[in-house]
Amino acid sequence: MPSEAEAKSESVGTVVVAGTANLAIAVAKLVAGLISGSAAMLSEAAHSVADTTTEVLLFLALRRGARPADTRHPFGYGKESYVWAFLAAVFTFVAGAGFAITHGVTTILVHKHSGNYLASYVVLAISFVIEAVSLTRATRQIRRESRRWMTTPRRFLRLTADTTVKAVFLEDSAALIGLLLAGVGLGLSQLTGDELYDGLASILIGVLLLVVAVILARSNISLLVGRAVPERVHREIERDLAGLPTVDRIDTLMTMQLGPQDILVAAKVDFLDEATGADIEAAADEAERRLTARYPEVAYVFLDPTRSLTRLDGRHARRTQESTDEP
């Protein structure tokens, strides 16, 4: 099982590989687009430029969010990573999707193709291979992380707090689909002599970027607001706390993602009546040991001893944080 430090390093590596690939591809697409005059190729160039800028912002997110806690920010800077990741999603929407859609519409209405297709086909083929390599790396990281969290890759991708690897995966997937769309648009335009298909391909690439941007923006907004851990993890944390020898019950349990690799756990705990102060201190130490052993991302554990809550019928009232992330 990879450590927390290894997971952070792997995320940085994934972003760097994706950014380097996108920069090289952007230059090649731009040259091919200018030579051929293809709207789809120029939209793909804008797509890669947007992705490259996104990787730079994601790199900043990882670096800025990994700074240690200080007196002014006692819980660290983890949430700052979501600010930069959100800006990356917005940039993808404005620069990538906006350019692709408007350029596609312009091409359909007024643009004339130069008729030089060979350079575009060569660049599309090379770009597809490079993007596939980048996507493979991101996919491997997702599979390893999903095994560490004992869940499926699909669910991990949906619920992960590491939005950088999520962004790379979605952007690389969108890039491969966009390359296929550009290739189909170019091919149909060449066969029919009608620029409609090239323009439509450009518009579809823009819509694809828009979908990715919305998904990433929503994910980062949720984490900025203060999202809890997934329900399965929540239940396991509750079971670990309830299993402590001197604990009678857990009245309230709340969790929050403080950053991609930091989780806060806070609970109101009803201890056994005969538990002494020393017993409660020992239980708090044991709780932190258990939780950090199972989930190294748990950075803070706060237990608040409290009297049991009762209903009118005399039974204990069980209040725990609810989550709608999982069924």
Tab-separated table of C-alpha atoms in Angstrom:
chain	number	residue	atom	x	y	z
A	1	MET	CA	0.000	0.000	0.000
A	2	PRO	CA	1.545	3.348	-0.984
A	3	SER	CA	2.167	5.861	1.803
A	4	GLU	CA	0.611	9.334	1.916
A	5	ALA	CA	3.931	10.873	0.786
A	6	GLU	CA	4.134	8.431	-2.115
A	7	ALA	CA	0.557	9.269	-3.137
A	8	LYS	CA	1.397	12.993	-3.181
A	9	SER	CA	4.555	12.360	-5.217
A	10	GLU	CA	2.630	10.203	-7.679
A	11	SER	CA	0.026	12.930	-8.172
A	12	VAL	CA	2.787	15.465	-8.901
A	13	GLY	CA	4.356	13.065	-11.393
A	14	THR	CA	1.031	12.472	-13.118
A	15	VAL	CA	0.451	16.224	-13.496
A	16	VAL	CA	3.987	16.872	-14.780
A	17	VAL	CA	3.755	14.089	-17.380
A	18	ALA	CA	0.356	15.334	-18.559
A	19	GLY	CA	1.534	18.952	-18.715
A	20	THR	CA	4.662	18.129	-20.699
A	21	ALA	CA	2.669	16.019	-23.151
A	22	ASN	CA	0.024	18.713	-23.609
A	23	LEU	CA	2.617	21.436	-24.261
A	24	ALA	CA	4.305	19.434	-27.022
A	25	ILE	CA	0.963	18.477	-28.540
A	26	ALA	CA	-0.329	22.079	-28.436
A	27	VAL	CA	2.607	23.344	-30.512
A	28	ALA	CA	2.221	20.536	-33.069
A	29	LYS	CA	-1.551	21.055	-33.376
A	30	LEU	CA	-1.155	24.813	-33.784
A	31	VAL	CA	1.347	24.368	-36.622
A	32	ALA	CA	-0.866	21.767	-38.309
A	33	GLY	CA	-3.952	23.958	-37.842
A	34	LEU	CA	-2.262	26.982	-39.389
A	35	ILE	CA	-0.997	24.912	-42.337
A	36	SER	CA	-4.314	23.183	-42.998
A	37	GLY	CA	-6.691	25.956	-41.938
A	38	SER	CA	-8.817	23.338	-40.138
A	39	ALA	CA	-11.159	24.670	-37.479
A	40	ALA	CA	-11.103	21.325	-35.672
A	41	MET	CA	-7.300	21.327	-35.580
A	42	LEU	CA	-7.150	24.893	-34.260
A	43	SER	CA	-9.772	23.965	-31.674
A	44	GLU	CA	-7.649	20.983	-30.689
A	45	ALA	CA	-4.670	23.337	-30.365
A	46	ALA	CA	-6.745	25.555	-28.054
A	47	HIS	CA	-7.801	22.389	-26.215
A	48	SER	CA	-4.163	21.437	-25.594
A	49	VAL	CA	-3.202	24.997	-24.611
A	50	ALA	CA	-6.051	24.986	-22.092
A	51	ASP	CA	-4.945	21.588	-20.792
A	52	THR	CA	-1.331	22.774	-20.468
A	53	THR	CA	-2.398	25.833	-18.484
A	54	THR	CA	-4.626	23.595	-16.404
A	55	GLU	CA	-1.675	21.342	-15.555
A	56	VAL	CA	0.340	24.385	-14.445
A	57	LEU	CA	-2.511	25.428	-12.152
A	58	LEU	CA	-2.865	21.860	-10.858
A	59	PHE	CA	0.870	21.770	-10.140
A	60	LEU	CA	0.435	24.975	-8.146
A	61	ALA	CA	-2.515	23.368	-6.382
A	62	LEU	CA	-0.374	20.431	-5.257
A	63	ARG	CA	2.539	22.612	-4.157
A	64	ARG	CA	0.515	25.337	-2.430
A	65	GLY	CA	-1.842	22.869	-0.779
A	66	ALA	CA	1.027	20.775	0.625
A	67	ARG	CA	2.458	23.601	2.763
A	68	PRO	CA	2.579	22.703	6.475
A	69	ALA	CA	0.219	24.187	9.031
A	70	ASP	CA	1.177	27.393	10.838
A	71	THR	CA	-0.309	29.640	13.502
A	72	ARG	CA	-2.553	31.480	11.028
A	73	HIS	CA	-3.658	28.292	9.288
A	74	PRO	CA	-3.648	25.601	11.996
A	75	PHE	CA	-5.309	23.031	9.725
A	76	GLY	CA	-2.847	23.591	6.893
A	77	TYR	CA	-3.340	24.832	3.339
A	78	GLY	CA	-5.040	21.791	1.843
A	79	LYS	CA	-8.156	23.670	0.751
A	80	GLU	CA	-6.041	26.117	-1.266
A	81	SER	CA	-5.384	23.273	-3.691
A	82	TYR	CA	-9.106	23.275	-4.514
A	83	VAL	CA	-8.982	27.013	-5.269
A	84	TRP	CA	-6.300	26.498	-7.923
A	85	ALA	CA	-8.033	23.392	-9.253
A	86	PHE	CA	-11.278	25.388	-9.548
A	87	LEU	CA	-9.446	28.125	-11.460
A	88	ALA	CA	-8.085	25.420	-13.761
A	89	ALA	CA	-11.627	24.230	-14.478
A	90	VAL	CA	-12.783	27.795	-15.172
A	91	PHE	CA	-9.869	28.366	-17.543
A	92	THR	CA	-10.753	25.175	-19.426
A	93	PHE	CA	-14.294	26.504	-19.827
A	94	VAL	CA	-13.370	30.042	-20.908
A	95	ALA	CA	-10.295	29.443	-23.068
A	96	GLY	CA	-10.830	25.963	-24.420
A	97	ALA	CA	-14.576	25.538	-24.783
A	98	GLY	CA	-15.238	29.161	-25.697
A	99	PHE	CA	-12.663	29.246	-28.483
A	100	ALA	CA	-13.643	25.856	-29.918
A	101	ILE	CA	-17.369	26.620	-30.087
A	102	THR	CA	-17.041	30.150	-31.493
A	103	HIS	CA	-14.386	29.101	-34.017
A	104	GLY	CA	-16.528	26.178	-35.128
A	105	VAL	CA	-19.521	28.420	-35.720
A	106	THR	CA	-17.332	30.885	-37.633
A	107	THR	CA	-15.960	28.082	-39.797
A	108	ILE	CA	-19.439	26.868	-40.710
A	109	LEU	CA	-20.508	30.386	-41.667
A	110	VAL	CA	-17.516	31.968	-43.439
A	111	HIS	CA	-14.276	29.957	-43.323
A	112	LYS	CA	-12.613	28.345	-46.337
A	113	HIS	CA	-10.338	25.350	-45.857
A	114	SER	CA	-6.891	25.424	-47.485
A	115	GLY	CA	-7.175	21.768	-48.443
A	116	ASN	CA	-3.850	20.643	-46.902
A	117	TYR	CA	-4.901	17.703	-44.710
A	118	LEU	CA	-1.763	15.550	-44.393
A	119	ALA	CA	-0.092	17.559	-41.610
A	120	SER	CA	-3.294	17.427	-39.555
A	121	TYR	CA	-3.637	13.656	-39.859
A	122	VAL	CA	0.003	13.104	-38.830
A	123	VAL	CA	-0.310	15.375	-35.785
A	124	LEU	CA	-3.605	13.783	-34.748
A	125	ALA	CA	-2.047	10.312	-34.857
A	126	ILE	CA	1.033	11.335	-32.861
A	127	SER	CA	-1.089	13.283	-30.367
A	128	PHE	CA	-3.346	10.287	-29.846
A	129	VAL	CA	-0.361	8.120	-28.871
A	130	ILE	CA	1.063	10.739	-26.473
A	131	GLU	CA	-2.316	11.389	-24.824
A	132	ALA	CA	-2.851	7.633	-24.459
A	133	VAL	CA	0.469	7.341	-22.586
A	134	SER	CA	-0.512	10.161	-20.217
A	135	LEU	CA	-3.960	8.633	-19.664
A	136	THR	CA	-2.386	5.244	-18.932
A	137	ARG	CA	-0.318	6.748	-16.125
A	138	ALA	CA	-3.352	8.468	-14.613
A	139	THR	CA	-5.390	5.256	-14.888
A	140	ARG	CA	-2.697	3.250	-13.094
A	141	GLN	CA	-2.653	5.748	-10.248
A	142	ILE	CA	-6.441	5.610	-9.970
A	143	ARG	CA	-6.375	1.804	-9.829
A	144	ARG	CA	-3.691	1.775	-7.136
A	145	GLU	CA	-5.495	4.386	-5.074
A	146	SER	CA	-8.848	2.603	-5.427
A	147	ARG	CA	-7.257	-0.608	-4.099
A	148	ARG	CA	-5.821	1.327	-1.166
A	149	TRP	CA	-9.270	2.683	-0.347
A	150	MET	CA	-10.832	-0.741	-1.036
A	151	THR	CA	-13.284	0.555	-3.624
A	152	THR	CA	-13.785	0.439	-7.373
A	153	PRO	CA	-11.835	2.772	-9.702
A	154	ARG	CA	-15.099	4.306	-10.899
A	155	ARG	CA	-16.275	5.122	-7.367
A	156	PHE	CA	-12.826	6.356	-6.363
A	157	LEU	CA	-12.801	8.714	-9.341
A	158	ARG	CA	-16.224	10.058	-8.391
A	159	LEU	CA	-15.500	10.552	-4.677
A	160	THR	CA	-11.763	11.213	-4.457
A	161	ALA	CA	-10.611	14.393	-2.757
A	162	ASP	CA	-7.504	14.427	-4.974
A	163	THR	CA	-9.005	16.511	-7.764
A	164	THR	CA	-5.658	16.782	-9.553
A	165	VAL	CA	-5.572	13.146	-10.643
A	166	LYS	CA	-9.281	13.375	-11.412
A	167	ALA	CA	-8.652	16.407	-13.618
A	168	VAL	CA	-5.795	14.722	-15.483
A	169	PHE	CA	-7.878	11.602	-16.110
A	170	LEU	CA	-10.897	13.541	-17.387
A	171	GLU	CA	-8.791	15.919	-19.502
A	172	ASP	CA	-6.805	13.098	-21.112
A	173	SER	CA	-10.000	11.152	-21.778
A	174	ALA	CA	-11.585	14.245	-23.304
A	175	ALA	CA	-8.414	14.825	-25.343
A	176	LEU	CA	-8.591	11.361	-26.900
A	177	ILE	CA	-12.271	11.800	-27.723
A	178	GLY	CA	-11.538	15.265	-29.119
A	179	LEU	CA	-8.795	13.871	-31.370
A	180	LEU	CA	-11.234	11.297	-32.743
A	181	LEU	CA	-13.835	14.022	-33.353
A	182	ALA	CA	-11.258	16.187	-35.117
A	183	GLY	CA	-10.171	13.258	-37.282
A	184	VAL	CA	-13.747	12.411	-38.259
A	185	GLY	CA	-14.531	16.075	-39.007
A	186	LEU	CA	-11.429	16.450	-41.163
A	187	GLY	CA	-12.114	13.200	-43.003
A	188	LEU	CA	-15.717	14.079	-43.800
A	189	SER	CA	-14.745	17.578	-44.917
A	190	GLN	CA	-12.066	16.151	-47.199
A	191	LEU	CA	-14.432	13.554	-48.663
A	192	THR	CA	-17.366	15.920	-49.209
A	193	GLY	CA	-15.582	19.238	-49.697
A	194	ASP	CA	-18.003	20.727	-47.154
A	195	GLU	CA	-16.560	22.665	-44.204
A	196	LEU	CA	-19.718	21.942	-42.202
A	197	TYR	CA	-18.219	18.781	-40.727
A	198	ASP	CA	-14.978	20.459	-39.705
A	199	GLY	CA	-16.949	23.212	-37.970
A	200	LEU	CA	-19.273	20.724	-36.275
A	201	ALA	CA	-16.265	18.767	-34.983
A	202	SER	CA	-14.893	21.995	-33.497
A	203	ILE	CA	-18.212	22.723	-31.772
A	204	LEU	CA	-18.405	19.187	-30.369
A	205	ILE	CA	-14.870	19.521	-28.998
A	206	GLY	CA	-15.955	22.717	-27.253
A	207	VAL	CA	-19.019	21.019	-25.762
A	208	LEU	CA	-16.807	18.171	-24.545
A	209	LEU	CA	-14.500	20.650	-22.807
A	210	LEU	CA	-17.510	22.379	-21.292
A	211	VAL	CA	-18.746	19.110	-19.773
A	212	VAL	CA	-15.322	18.362	-18.251
A	213	ALA	CA	-15.040	21.912	-16.873
A	214	VAL	CA	-18.467	21.712	-15.206
A	215	ILE	CA	-17.685	18.337	-13.606
A	216	LEU	CA	-14.372	19.562	-12.207
A	217	ALA	CA	-15.795	22.895	-11.037
A	218	ARG	CA	-18.626	21.202	-9.137
A	219	SER	CA	-16.228	18.757	-7.496
A	220	ASN	CA	-13.876	21.504	-6.316
A	221	ILE	CA	-16.707	23.726	-5.070
A	222	SER	CA	-18.034	20.829	-2.972
A	223	LEU	CA	-14.608	20.315	-1.397
A	224	LEU	CA	-14.098	24.045	-0.821
A	225	VAL	CA	-17.388	24.246	1.054
A	226	GLY	CA	-16.282	21.367	3.287
A	227	ARG	CA	-17.229	17.886	2.068
A	228	ALA	CA	-17.368	14.891	4.380
A	229	VAL	CA	-15.602	11.625	3.669
A	230	PRO	CA	-17.574	8.992	1.689
A	231	GLU	CA	-20.287	7.178	3.631
A	232	ARG	CA	-18.438	3.847	3.732
A	233	VAL	CA	-15.367	5.491	5.268
A	234	HIS	CA	-17.639	7.375	7.666
A	235	ARG	CA	-19.178	4.103	8.871
A	236	GLU	CA	-15.775	2.468	9.358
A	237	ILE	CA	-14.528	5.427	11.396
A	238	GLU	CA	-17.647	5.197	13.531
A	239	ARG	CA	-17.141	1.473	14.095
A	240	ASP	CA	-13.519	2.019	15.124
A	241	LEU	CA	-14.517	4.673	17.645
A	242	ALA	CA	-17.464	2.686	18.988
A	243	GLY	CA	-15.183	-0.340	19.446
A	244	LEU	CA	-12.985	1.378	22.021
A	245	PRO	CA	-13.226	-0.419	25.417
A	246	THR	CA	-14.434	2.569	27.451
A	247	VAL	CA	-16.877	3.938	24.838
A	248	ASP	CA	-20.593	3.372	25.385
A	249	ARG	CA	-21.769	4.997	22.138
A	250	ILE	CA	-21.032	7.657	19.531
A	251	ASP	CA	-23.600	10.437	19.707
A	252	THR	CA	-22.294	12.605	16.854
A	253	LEU	CA	-19.609	11.999	14.255
A	254	MET	CA	-18.527	14.615	11.728
A	255	THR	CA	-15.737	14.470	9.163
A	256	MET	CA	-14.292	16.946	6.683
A	257	GLN	CA	-11.793	16.833	3.831
A	258	LEU	CA	-9.249	19.506	4.722
A	259	GLY	CA	-7.270	18.763	1.570
A	260	PRO	CA	-6.453	15.945	-0.846
A	261	GLN	CA	-4.508	14.080	1.847
A	262	ASP	CA	-5.939	15.487	5.111
A	263	ILE	CA	-9.101	14.441	6.952
A	264	LEU	CA	-10.549	15.905	10.143
A	265	VAL	CA	-12.578	13.684	12.495
A	266	ALA	CA	-14.664	15.175	15.315
A	267	ALA	CA	-17.021	13.181	17.560
A	268	LYS	CA	-19.185	13.566	20.616
A	269	VAL	CA	-18.544	10.382	22.594
A	270	ASP	CA	-20.538	8.940	25.485
A	271	PHE	CA	-18.018	7.076	27.651
A	272	LEU	CA	-18.929	4.422	30.213
A	273	ASP	CA	-20.014	5.914	33.550
A	274	GLU	CA	-17.170	4.181	35.389
A	275	ALA	CA	-14.509	5.519	32.979
A	276	THR	CA	-11.911	7.691	34.697
A	277	GLY	CA	-10.128	10.696	33.271
A	278	ALA	CA	-7.114	8.503	32.584
A	279	ASP	CA	-9.343	6.006	30.756
A	280	ILE	CA	-10.736	8.765	28.542
A	281	GLU	CA	-7.232	10.039	27.739
A	282	ALA	CA	-6.130	6.512	26.860
A	283	ALA	CA	-9.209	6.062	24.667
A	284	ALA	CA	-8.454	9.297	22.794
A	285	ASP	CA	-4.883	8.136	22.117
A	286	GLU	CA	-6.109	4.716	20.983
A	287	ALA	CA	-8.731	6.304	18.710
A	288	GLU	CA	-6.096	8.363	16.935
A	289	ARG	CA	-3.804	5.338	16.609
A	290	ARG	CA	-6.569	3.171	15.122
A	291	LEU	CA	-7.821	5.756	12.662
A	292	THR	CA	-4.403	6.829	11.397
A	293	ALA	CA	-3.373	3.182	11.023
A	294	ARG	CA	-6.408	2.479	8.810
A	295	TYR	CA	-6.441	5.849	7.026
A	296	PRO	CA	-3.083	7.713	7.029
A	297	GLU	CA	-4.977	10.731	5.614
A	298	VAL	CA	-6.648	11.278	9.013
A	299	ALA	CA	-4.682	14.274	10.292
A	300	TYR	CA	-6.828	15.439	13.214
A	301	VAL	CA	-9.001	13.508	15.694
A	302	PHE	CA	-11.066	15.395	18.275
A	303	LEU	CA	-13.200	13.537	20.829
A	304	ASP	CA	-15.653	15.453	23.005
A	305	PRO	CA	-16.851	13.485	26.066
A	306	THR	CA	-20.583	14.031	26.412
A	307	ARG	CA	-23.563	12.659	28.285
A	308	SER	CA	-25.820	10.259	26.424
A	309	LEU	CA	-28.768	11.819	24.595
A	310	THR	CA	-32.121	10.226	25.294
A	311	ARG	CA	-35.504	10.313	23.602
A	312	LEU	CA	-38.796	10.646	25.376
A	313	ASP	CA	-39.189	6.870	25.379
A	314	GLY	CA	-35.879	6.506	27.227
A	315	ARG	CA	-33.923	5.048	24.328
A	316	HIS	CA	-30.616	6.487	23.173
A	317	ALA	CA	-30.845	9.017	20.363
A	318	ARG	CA	-28.217	8.217	17.755
A	319	ARG	CA	-27.104	11.236	15.751
A	320	THR	CA	-24.441	10.852	13.114
A	321	GLN	CA	-23.574	12.838	10.016
A	322	GLU	CA	-25.428	11.646	6.940
A	323	SER	CA	-23.935	11.547	3.459
A	324	THR	CA	-25.532	11.207	0.031
A	325	ASP	CA	-22.295	10.373	-1.806
A	326	GLU	CA	-22.939	6.658	-1.737
A	327	PRO	CA	-26.133	4.570	-1.594
